[in-house]
Coordinates of C-alpha atoms and ligand atoms in Angstrom, one line a residue:
X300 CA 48.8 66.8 44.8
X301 CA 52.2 68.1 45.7
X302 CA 53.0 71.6 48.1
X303 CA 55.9 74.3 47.0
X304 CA 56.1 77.0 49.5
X305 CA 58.5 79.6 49.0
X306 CA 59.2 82.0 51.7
X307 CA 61.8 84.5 51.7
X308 CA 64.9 85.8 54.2
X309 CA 67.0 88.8 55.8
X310 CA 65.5 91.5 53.3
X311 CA 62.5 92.1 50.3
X312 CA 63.1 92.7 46.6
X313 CA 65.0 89.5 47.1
X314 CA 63.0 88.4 43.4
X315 CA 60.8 85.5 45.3
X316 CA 58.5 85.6 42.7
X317 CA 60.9 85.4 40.0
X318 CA 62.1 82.0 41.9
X319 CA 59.0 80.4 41.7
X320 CA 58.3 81.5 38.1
X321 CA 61.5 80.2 37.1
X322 CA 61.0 77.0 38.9
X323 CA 57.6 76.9 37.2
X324 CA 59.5 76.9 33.7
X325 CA 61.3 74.2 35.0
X326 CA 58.9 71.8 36.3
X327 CA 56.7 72.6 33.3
X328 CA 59.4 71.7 30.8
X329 CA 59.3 68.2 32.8
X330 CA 55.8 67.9 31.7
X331 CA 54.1 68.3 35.2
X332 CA 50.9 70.7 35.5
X333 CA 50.9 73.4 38.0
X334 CA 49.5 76.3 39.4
X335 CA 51.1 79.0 41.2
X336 CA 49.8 81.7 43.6
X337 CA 50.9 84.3 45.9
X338 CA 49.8 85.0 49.6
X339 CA 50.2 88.7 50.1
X340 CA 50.1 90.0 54.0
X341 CA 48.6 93.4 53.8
X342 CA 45.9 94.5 54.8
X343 CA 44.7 96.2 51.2
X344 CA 42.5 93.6 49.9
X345 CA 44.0 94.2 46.5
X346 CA 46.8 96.5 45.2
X347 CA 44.2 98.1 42.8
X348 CA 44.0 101.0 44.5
X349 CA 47.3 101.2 45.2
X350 CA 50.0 104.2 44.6
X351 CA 52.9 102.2 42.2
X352 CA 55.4 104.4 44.2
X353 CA 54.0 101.5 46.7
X354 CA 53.8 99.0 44.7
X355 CA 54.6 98.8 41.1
X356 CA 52.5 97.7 38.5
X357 CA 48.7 96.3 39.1
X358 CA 48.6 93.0 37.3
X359 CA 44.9 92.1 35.8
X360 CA 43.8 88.4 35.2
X361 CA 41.2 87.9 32.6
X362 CA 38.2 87.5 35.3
X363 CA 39.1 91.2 36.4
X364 CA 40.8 90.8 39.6
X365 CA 43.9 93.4 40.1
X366 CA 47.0 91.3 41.2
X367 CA 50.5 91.6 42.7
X368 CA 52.9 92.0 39.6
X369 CA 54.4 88.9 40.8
X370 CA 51.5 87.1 38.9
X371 CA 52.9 88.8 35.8
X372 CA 56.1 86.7 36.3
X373 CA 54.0 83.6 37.1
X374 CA 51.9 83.5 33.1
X375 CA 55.1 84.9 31.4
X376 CA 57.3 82.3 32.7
X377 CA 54.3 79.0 33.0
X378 CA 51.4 78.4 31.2
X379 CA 49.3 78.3 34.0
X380 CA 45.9 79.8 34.2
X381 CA 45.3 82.2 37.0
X382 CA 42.3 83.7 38.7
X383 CA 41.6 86.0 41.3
X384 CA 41.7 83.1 43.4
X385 CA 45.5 82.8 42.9
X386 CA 46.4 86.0 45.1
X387 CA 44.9 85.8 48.4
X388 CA 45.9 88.9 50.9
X389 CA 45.1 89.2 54.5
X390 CA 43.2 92.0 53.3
X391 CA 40.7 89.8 51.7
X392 CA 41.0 87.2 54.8
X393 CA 40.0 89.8 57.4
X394 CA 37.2 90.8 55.0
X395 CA 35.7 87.2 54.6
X396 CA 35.9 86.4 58.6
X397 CA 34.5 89.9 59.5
X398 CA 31.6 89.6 57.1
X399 CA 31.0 85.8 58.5
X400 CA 30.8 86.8 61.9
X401 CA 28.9 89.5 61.6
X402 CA 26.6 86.9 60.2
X403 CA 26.8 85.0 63.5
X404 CA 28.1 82.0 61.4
X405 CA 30.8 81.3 64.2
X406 CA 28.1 80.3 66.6
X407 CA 29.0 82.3 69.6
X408 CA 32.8 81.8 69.3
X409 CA 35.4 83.9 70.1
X410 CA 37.3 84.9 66.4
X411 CA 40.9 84.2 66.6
X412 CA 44.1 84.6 64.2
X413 CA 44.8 81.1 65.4
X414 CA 42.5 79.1 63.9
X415 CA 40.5 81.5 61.7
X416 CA 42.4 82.8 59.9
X417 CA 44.8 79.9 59.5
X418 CA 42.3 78.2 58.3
X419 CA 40.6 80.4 55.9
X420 CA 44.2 80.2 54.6
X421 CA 44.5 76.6 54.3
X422 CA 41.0 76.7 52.7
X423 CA 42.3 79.0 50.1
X424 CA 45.4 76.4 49.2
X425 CA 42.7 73.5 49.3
X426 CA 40.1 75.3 46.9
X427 CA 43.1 76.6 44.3
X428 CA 44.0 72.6 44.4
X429 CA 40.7 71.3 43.7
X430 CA 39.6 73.8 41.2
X431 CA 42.6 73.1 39.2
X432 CA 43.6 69.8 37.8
X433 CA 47.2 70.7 38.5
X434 CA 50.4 68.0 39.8
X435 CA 52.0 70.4 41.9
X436 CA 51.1 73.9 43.6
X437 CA 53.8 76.6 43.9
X438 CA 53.0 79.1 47.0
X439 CA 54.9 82.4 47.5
X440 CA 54.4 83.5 50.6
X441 CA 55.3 87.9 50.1
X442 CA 57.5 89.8 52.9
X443 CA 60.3 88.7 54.7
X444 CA 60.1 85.9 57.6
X445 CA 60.0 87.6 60.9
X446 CA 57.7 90.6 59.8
X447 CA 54.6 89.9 62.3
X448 CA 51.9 90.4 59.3
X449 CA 53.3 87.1 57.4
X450 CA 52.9 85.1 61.2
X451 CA 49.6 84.0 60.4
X452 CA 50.3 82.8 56.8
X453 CA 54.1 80.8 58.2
X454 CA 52.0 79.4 61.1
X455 CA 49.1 78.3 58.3
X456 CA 51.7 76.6 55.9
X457 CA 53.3 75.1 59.1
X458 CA 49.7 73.1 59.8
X459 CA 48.8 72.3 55.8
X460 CA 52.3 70.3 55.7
X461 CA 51.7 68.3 58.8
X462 CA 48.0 67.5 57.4
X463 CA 48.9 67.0 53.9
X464 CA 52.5 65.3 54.5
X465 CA 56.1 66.4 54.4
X466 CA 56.5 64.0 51.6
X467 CA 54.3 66.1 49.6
X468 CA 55.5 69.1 50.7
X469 CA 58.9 71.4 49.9
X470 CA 60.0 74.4 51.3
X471 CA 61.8 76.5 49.7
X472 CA 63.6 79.6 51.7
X473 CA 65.1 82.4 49.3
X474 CA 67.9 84.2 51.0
X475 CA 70.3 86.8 50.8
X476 CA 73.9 85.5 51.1
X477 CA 76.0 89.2 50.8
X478 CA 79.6 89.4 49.9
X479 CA 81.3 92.2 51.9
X480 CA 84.1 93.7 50.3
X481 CA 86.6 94.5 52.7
X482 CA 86.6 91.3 54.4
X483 CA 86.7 89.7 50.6
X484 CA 83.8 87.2 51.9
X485 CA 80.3 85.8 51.5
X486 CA 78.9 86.5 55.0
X487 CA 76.4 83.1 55.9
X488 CA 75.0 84.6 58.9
X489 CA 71.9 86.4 57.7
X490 CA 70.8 83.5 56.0
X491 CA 71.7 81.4 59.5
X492 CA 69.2 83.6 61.2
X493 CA 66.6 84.2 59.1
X494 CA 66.0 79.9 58.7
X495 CA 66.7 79.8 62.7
X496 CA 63.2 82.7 63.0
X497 CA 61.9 79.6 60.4
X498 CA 62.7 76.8 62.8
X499 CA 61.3 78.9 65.8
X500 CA 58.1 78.9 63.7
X501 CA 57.8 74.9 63.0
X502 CA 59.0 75.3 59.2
X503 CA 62.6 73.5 58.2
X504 CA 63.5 74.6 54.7
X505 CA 64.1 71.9 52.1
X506 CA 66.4 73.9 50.0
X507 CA 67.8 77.3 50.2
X508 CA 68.1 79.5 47.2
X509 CA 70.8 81.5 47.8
X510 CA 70.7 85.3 46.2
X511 CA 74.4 86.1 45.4
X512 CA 76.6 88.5 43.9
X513 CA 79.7 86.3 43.8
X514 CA 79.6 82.3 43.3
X515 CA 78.8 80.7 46.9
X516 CA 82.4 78.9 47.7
X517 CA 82.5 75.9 48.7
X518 CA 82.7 76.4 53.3
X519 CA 79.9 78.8 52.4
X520 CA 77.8 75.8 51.0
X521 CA 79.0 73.2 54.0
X522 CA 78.7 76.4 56.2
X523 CA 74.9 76.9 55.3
X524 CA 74.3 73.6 54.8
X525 CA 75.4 72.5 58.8
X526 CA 74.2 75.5 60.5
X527 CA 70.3 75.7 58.9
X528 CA 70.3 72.1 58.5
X529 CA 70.3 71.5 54.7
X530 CA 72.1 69.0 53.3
X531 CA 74.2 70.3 50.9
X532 CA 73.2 69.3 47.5
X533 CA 69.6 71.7 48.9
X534 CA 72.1 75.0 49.2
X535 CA 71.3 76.4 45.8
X536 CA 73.2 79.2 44.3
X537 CA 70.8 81.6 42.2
X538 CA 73.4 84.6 41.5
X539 CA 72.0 88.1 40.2
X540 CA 71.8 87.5 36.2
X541 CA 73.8 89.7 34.3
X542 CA 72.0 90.4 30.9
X543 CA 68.1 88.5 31.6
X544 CA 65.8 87.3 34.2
X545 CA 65.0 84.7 30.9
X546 CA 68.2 83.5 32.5
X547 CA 66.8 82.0 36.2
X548 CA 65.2 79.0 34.3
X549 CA 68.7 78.2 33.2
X550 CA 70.3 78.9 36.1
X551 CA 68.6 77.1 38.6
X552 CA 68.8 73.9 36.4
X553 CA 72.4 74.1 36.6
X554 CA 72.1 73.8 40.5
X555 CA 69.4 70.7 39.7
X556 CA 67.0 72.4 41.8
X557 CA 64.1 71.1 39.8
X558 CA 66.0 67.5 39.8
X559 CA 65.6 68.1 44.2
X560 CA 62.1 68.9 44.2
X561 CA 61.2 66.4 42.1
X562 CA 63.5 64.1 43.9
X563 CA 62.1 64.7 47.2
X564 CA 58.4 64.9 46.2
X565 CA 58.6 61.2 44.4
X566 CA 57.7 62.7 40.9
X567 CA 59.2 60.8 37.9
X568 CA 59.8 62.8 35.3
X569 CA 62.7 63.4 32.5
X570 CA 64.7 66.3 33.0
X571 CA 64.0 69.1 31.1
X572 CA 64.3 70.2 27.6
X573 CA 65.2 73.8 27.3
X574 CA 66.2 74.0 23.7
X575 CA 63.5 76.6 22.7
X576 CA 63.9 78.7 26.3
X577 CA 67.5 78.9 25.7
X578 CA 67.2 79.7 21.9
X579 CA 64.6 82.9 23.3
X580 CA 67.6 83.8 26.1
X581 CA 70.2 83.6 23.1
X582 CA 68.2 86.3 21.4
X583 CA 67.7 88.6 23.9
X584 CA 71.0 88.6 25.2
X585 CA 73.1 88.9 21.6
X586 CA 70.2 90.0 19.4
X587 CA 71.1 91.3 15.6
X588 CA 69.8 94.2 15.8
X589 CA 69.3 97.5 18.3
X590 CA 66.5 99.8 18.3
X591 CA 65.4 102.5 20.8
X592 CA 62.1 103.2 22.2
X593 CA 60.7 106.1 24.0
X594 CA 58.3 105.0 26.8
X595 CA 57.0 108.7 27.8
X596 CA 55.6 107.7 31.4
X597 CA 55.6 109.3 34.5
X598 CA 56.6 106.8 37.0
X599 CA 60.1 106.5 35.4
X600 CA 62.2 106.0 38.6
X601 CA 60.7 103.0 39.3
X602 CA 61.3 99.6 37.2
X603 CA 58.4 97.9 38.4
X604 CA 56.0 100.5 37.5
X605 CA 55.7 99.3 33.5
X606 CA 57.0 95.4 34.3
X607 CA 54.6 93.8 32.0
X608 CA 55.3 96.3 29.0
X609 CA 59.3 96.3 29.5
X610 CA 58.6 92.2 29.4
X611 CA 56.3 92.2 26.2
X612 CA 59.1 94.7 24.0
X613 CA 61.7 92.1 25.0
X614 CA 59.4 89.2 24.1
X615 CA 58.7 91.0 20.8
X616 CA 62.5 91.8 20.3
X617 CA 63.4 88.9 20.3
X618 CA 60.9 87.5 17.9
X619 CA 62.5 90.0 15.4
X620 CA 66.4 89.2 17.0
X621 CA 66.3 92.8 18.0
X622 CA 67.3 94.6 21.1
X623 CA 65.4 97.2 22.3
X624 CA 66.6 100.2 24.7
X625 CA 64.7 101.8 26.6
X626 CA 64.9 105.8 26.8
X627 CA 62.7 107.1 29.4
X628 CA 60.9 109.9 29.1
X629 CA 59.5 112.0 31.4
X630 CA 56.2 113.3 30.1
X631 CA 56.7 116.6 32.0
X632 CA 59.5 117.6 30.2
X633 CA 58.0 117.0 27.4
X634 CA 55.5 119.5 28.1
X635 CA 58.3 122.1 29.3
X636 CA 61.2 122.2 26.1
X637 CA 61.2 120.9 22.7
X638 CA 60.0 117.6 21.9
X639 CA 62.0 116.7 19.2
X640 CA 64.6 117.4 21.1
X641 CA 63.9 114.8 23.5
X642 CA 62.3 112.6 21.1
X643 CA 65.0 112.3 18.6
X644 CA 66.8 109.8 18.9
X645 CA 63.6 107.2 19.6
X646 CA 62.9 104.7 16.7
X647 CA 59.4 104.1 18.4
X648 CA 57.7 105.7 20.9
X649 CA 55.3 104.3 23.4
X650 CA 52.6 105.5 25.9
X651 CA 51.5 103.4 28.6
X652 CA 48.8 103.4 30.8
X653 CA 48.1 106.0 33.9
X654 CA 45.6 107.9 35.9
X655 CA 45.7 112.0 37.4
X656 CA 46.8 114.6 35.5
X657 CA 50.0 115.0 35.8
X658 CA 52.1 114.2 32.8
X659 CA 49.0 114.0 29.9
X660 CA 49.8 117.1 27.9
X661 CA 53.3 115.8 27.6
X662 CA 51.9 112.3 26.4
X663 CA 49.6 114.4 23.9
X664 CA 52.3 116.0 22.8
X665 CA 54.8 112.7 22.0
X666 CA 51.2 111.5 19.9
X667 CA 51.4 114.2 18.0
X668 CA 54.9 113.9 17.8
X669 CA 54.9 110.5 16.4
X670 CA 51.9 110.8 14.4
X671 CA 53.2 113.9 12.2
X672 CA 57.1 112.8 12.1
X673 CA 55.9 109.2 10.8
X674 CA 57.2 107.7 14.2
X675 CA 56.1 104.3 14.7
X676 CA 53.9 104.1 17.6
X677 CA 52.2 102.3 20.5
X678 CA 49.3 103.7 22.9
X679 CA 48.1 101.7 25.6
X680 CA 45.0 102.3 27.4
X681 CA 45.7 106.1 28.4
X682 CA 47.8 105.8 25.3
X683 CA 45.2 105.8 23.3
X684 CA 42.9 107.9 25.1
X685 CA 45.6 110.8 24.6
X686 CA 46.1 109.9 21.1
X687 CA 42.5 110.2 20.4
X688 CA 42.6 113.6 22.1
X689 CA 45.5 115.1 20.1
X690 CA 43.7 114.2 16.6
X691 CA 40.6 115.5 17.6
X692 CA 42.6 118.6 18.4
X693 CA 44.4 119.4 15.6
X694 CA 42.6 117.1 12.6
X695 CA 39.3 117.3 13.7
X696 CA 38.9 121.1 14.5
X697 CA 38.1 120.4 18.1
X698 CA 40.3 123.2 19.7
X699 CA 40.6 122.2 23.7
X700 CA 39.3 118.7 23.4
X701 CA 39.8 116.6 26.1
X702 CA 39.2 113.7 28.6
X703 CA 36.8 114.5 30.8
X704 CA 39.3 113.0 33.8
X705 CA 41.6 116.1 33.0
X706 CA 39.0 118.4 31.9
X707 CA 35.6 118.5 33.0
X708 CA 34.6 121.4 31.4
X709 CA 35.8 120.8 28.2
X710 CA 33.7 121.4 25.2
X711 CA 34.6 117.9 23.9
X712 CA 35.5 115.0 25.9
X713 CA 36.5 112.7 23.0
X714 CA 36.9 110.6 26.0
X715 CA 34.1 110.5 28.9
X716 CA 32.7 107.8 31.2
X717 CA 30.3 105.8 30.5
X718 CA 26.7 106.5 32.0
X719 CA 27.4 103.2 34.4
X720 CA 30.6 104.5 35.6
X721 CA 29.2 108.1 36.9
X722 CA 27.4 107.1 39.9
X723 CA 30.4 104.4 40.7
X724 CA 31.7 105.8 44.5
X725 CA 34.1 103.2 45.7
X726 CA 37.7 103.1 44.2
X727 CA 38.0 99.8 44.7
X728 CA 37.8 97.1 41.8
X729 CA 35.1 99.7 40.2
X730 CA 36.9 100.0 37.2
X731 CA 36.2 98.2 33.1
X732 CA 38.4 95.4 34.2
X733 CA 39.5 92.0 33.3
X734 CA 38.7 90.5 29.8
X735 CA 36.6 91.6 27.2
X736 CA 35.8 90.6 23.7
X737 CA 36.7 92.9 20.8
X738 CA 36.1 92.6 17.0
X739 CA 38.4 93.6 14.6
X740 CA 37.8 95.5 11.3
X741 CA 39.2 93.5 8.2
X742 CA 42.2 95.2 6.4
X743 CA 43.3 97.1 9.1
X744 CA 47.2 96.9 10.5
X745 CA 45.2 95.5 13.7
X746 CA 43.6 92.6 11.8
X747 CA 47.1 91.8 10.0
X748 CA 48.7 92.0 13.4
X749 CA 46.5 89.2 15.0
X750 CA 45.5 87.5 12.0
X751 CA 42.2 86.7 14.4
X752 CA 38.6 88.4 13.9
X753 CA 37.6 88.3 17.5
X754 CA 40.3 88.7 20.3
X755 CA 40.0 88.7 23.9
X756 CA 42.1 91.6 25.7
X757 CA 42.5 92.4 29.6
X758 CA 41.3 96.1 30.8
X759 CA 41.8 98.6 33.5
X760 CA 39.9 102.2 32.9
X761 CA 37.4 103.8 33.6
X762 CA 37.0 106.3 30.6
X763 CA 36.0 105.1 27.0
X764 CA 36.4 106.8 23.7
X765 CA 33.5 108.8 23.4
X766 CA 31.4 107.8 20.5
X767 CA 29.7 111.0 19.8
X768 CA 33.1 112.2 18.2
X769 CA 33.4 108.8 16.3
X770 CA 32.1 109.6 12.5
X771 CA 33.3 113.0 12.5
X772 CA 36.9 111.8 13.2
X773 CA 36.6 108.8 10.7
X774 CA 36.2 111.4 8.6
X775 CA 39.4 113.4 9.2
X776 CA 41.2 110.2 8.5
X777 CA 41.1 108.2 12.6
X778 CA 41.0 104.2 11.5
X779 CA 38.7 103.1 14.1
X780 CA 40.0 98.6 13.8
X781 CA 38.9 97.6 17.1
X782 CA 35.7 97.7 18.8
X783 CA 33.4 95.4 21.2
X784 CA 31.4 93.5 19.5
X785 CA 28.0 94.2 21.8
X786 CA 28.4 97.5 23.4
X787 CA 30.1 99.1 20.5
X788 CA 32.9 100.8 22.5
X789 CA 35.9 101.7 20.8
X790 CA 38.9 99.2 21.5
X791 CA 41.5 99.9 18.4
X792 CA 42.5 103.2 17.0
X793 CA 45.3 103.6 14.1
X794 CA 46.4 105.5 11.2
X795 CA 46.2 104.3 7.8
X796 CA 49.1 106.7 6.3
X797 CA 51.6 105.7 8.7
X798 CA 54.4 103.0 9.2
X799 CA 52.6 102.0 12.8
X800 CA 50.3 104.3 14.4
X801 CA 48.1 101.7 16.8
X802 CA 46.6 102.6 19.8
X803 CA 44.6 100.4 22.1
X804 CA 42.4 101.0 25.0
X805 CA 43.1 97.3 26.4
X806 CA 46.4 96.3 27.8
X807 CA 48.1 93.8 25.9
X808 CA 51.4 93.7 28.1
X809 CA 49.3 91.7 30.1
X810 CA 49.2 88.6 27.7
X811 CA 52.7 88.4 25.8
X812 CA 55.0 85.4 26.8
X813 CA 58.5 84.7 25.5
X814 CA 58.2 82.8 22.4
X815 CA 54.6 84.2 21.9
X816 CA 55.1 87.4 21.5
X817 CA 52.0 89.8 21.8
X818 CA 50.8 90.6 18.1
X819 CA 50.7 94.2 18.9
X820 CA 54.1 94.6 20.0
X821 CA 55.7 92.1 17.8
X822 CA 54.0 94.7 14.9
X823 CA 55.2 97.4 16.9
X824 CA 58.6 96.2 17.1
X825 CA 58.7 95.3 13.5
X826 CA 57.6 98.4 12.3
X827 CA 60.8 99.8 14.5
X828 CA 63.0 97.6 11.8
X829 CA 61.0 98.9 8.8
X830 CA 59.1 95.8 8.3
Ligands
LIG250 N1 43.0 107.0 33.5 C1 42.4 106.4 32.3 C2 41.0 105.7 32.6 O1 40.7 105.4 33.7 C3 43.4 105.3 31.7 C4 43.6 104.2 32.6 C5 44.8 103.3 32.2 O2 45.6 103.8 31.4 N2 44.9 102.1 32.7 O3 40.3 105.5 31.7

């Protein structure tokens, strides 16, 4: 088994975890096996619960766990299989030791950062190892060296490379290298710094990945490559892409980093073959065709909030060689002026996920939009759920419906928890989550999308399409396509009179890779270009 740790300097948001995804793609094309995972040092045992003004978008895993959105980059970009094994936290660290010494399992002992919890983390990298048959295991290690929360995790992968052999182990610093303006030049010193706090820990970086504006010159390599101790051919240029993060992959074989890890970890593989990666990049970057698509959200000032679903319509685009813009919505306004005139312009319009109240009238009101002005559309999980609410309001007769999150009161939650979700206190990874089976209804645009009976799809809610309402909406014309096979719980919705009206209670962003395209978006999107 071979060791990639990836640690990052000088500042966050640096795109670690873009890094070792893209290196992933690259060692993968080489044929090895690998899995990745990320150590997170908060002190939330999971970002579930958190705010995505904190944190961006909660990533699920088919067994349910909620991950780092960094995991996101980790399936789209390998095909490794992930668990909730794969993102350990100190969170979930302080939670094991606290619960094992209140058990008296440490004898007597005093319980110390230095070796507890070092070792629980080494324990973690060992179990992830043996659990997966893999070649090579890719580590991010999140924050920025120096911040005193990641100590613990540095001074960890410090020991596991002594123990397991710095012949099987790489390090891999990513690193800012800024180009100041009025002094027209790439300023080294940050980077100098950040590997010197490195050096002070026991860690010497294999190779730096250098995050650049402007090509690295040439003094700036031998610069970096004297003063952190790097030979030179290890000072790796990874420049901000202009068009795609598709691009990384590409750009990082360029520099041979994949040729230096495999180099220095004694694995003897051909070099890659990117043919079909670069034919995906091609498309995305000059596609044929343009359309536009209104996401109606509410988290709109933040990128990372809707990650998975920006990823899975440019997957999808590029299936059909089309590029898609994206015109944000904000649902509020839709609920303040005129929709159409906000709407317009949109060839499609989506509505992703969320939770509170703020915003849902406005994503009612792009349903009804879409549905009555034959607008192709795409509902996920709240997506639906508000779909469901706006035909029940103005097809079904059922003035005021609602979901009982927004509306306790209301005289018909078309959507309502679930008798085993009412008594559920903790936040915390209490949700429908992770994987479920769902069976789809022959002849519906669902079926033809997947071309599959039974499909497996990840979830994150707690509410559920209330079946009370079920029969006398089927009535009024509501295409129920999806539903679980044992429990009976609604999973698809769509219209049948209607270019593309599908709305899911799952989340399929979660499970669309370049080149394999998501069924429902790749249906979405080609209902965008009239197919
Ligand atoms: N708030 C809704 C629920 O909990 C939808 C959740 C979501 O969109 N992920 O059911």
């Amino acid at each position: 088994m071979k060791y990639i740790f990836i640690t990052g300097g000088v500042i966050s948001s640096l795109g670690k975890g873009l890094t070792a995804a893209a290196l992933g793609t690259l060692l993968e094309h080489r044929g090895l096996k690998l899995v990745l995972q990320k150590f997170d040092p908060y002190l939330n045992v999971d970002p579930g619960t958190m705010n995505p003004y904190q944190h961006g978008e909660v990533y699920v895993l088919d067994d349910g766990a909620e991950t780092d959105l960094d995991l996101g980059h980790y399936e789209r970009f390998t095909h490794c299989r992930l668990t909730r094994k794969n993102n350990l936290t100190s969170g979930q660290i302080y939670e094991n030791i606290i619960a094992q010494e209140r058990r008296g399992d440490y004898l007597g002992k005093t319980v110390q950062v230095v070796p507890h919890v070092t070792d629980e983390i080494k324990k973690r990298i060992r179990s992830v190892a043996s659990d997966q048959a893999a070649d090579i295991i890719i580590t991010e290690i999140g924050g920025t060296t120096g911040d005193i929360e990641g100590l613990p995790f540095l001074e960890a992968i410090r020991q596991f490379a002594l123990e397991a052999g710095h012949e099987n182990v790489f390090f891999m610093h990513v690193t800012l290298v800024p180009y100041i303006g009025v002094a027209g030049e790439l300023k080294t010193k940050p980077t100098q710094q950040s590997v010197a706090k490195l050096r002070e820990i026991g860690i010497m970086p294999n190779a730096l990945i250098c995050r650049c504006e402007k090509p690295l010159t040439r003094e700036a390599r031998q610069k970096m490559s004297l003063f952190c101790n790097v030979p030179a051919d290890a000072v790796i240029e990874e420049r901000d892409v202009e068009h795609s993060i598709y691009e990384v992959p590409l750009m990082l074989q360029k520099e041979s980093l994949d040729e230096l890890v495999c180099r220095h970890l004694r694995l003897h593989r051909p070099p890659p073959r990117m043919a079909a990666w670069r034919a995906f990049v091609r498309r995305v970057i000059q596609p044929k065709h343009r359309r536009k698509v209104a996401v109606v959200g509410k988290y709109l000032e933040l990128k990372d909030a809707y990650k998975s679903i920006y990823e899975s319509l440019t997957h999808a685009g590029a299936f059909h060689d089309c590029g898609i813009d994206i015109m944000n919505i904000d649902a509020e306004e839709l609920e303040k002026g005129d929709p159409g005139a906000l709407l317009r312009g949109a060839d499609g319009i989506l509505v992703p996920g969320g939770f509170g109240h703020r915003g849902v009238e406005g994503k009612i009101i792009a349903a009804g939009y879409a549905r009555r002005k034959k607008v192709p559309y795409l509902g996920l999980c709240l997506g639906m759920q508000v779909a469901a609410v706006e035909f029940a309001r103005s097809e079904g007769d059922l003035a005021n419906a609602n979901s009982a999150e927004f509306d306790e009161k209301t005289p018909h939650p078309v959507i309502a928890l679930l008798d085993e979700q009412k008594n559920v206190q903790n936040k915390g990874a209490s949700m429908r989550l992770g994987a479920w089976p769902c069976m789809l209804i022959k002849g519906t645009k669902a079926a033809r999308a997947y071309r599959q009976t039974i499909i497996s799809e990840r979830h994150r809610h707690r509410f559920e399409f209330n079946n009370a309402y079920r029969t006398r909406l089927e009535q009024k014309g509501l295409v129920f396509s999806g539903v679980s096979p044992r429990s009976n719980l609604v999973e698809i919705i769509e219209l049948k009179d209607h270019p593309w009206f599908v709305a899911c209670q799952f989340h399929p962003e979660f499970q669309s890779k370049p080149n394999y395209p998501h069924p429902l978006f790749k249906g979405f999107v080609g209902a965008l270009l009239g197919k």
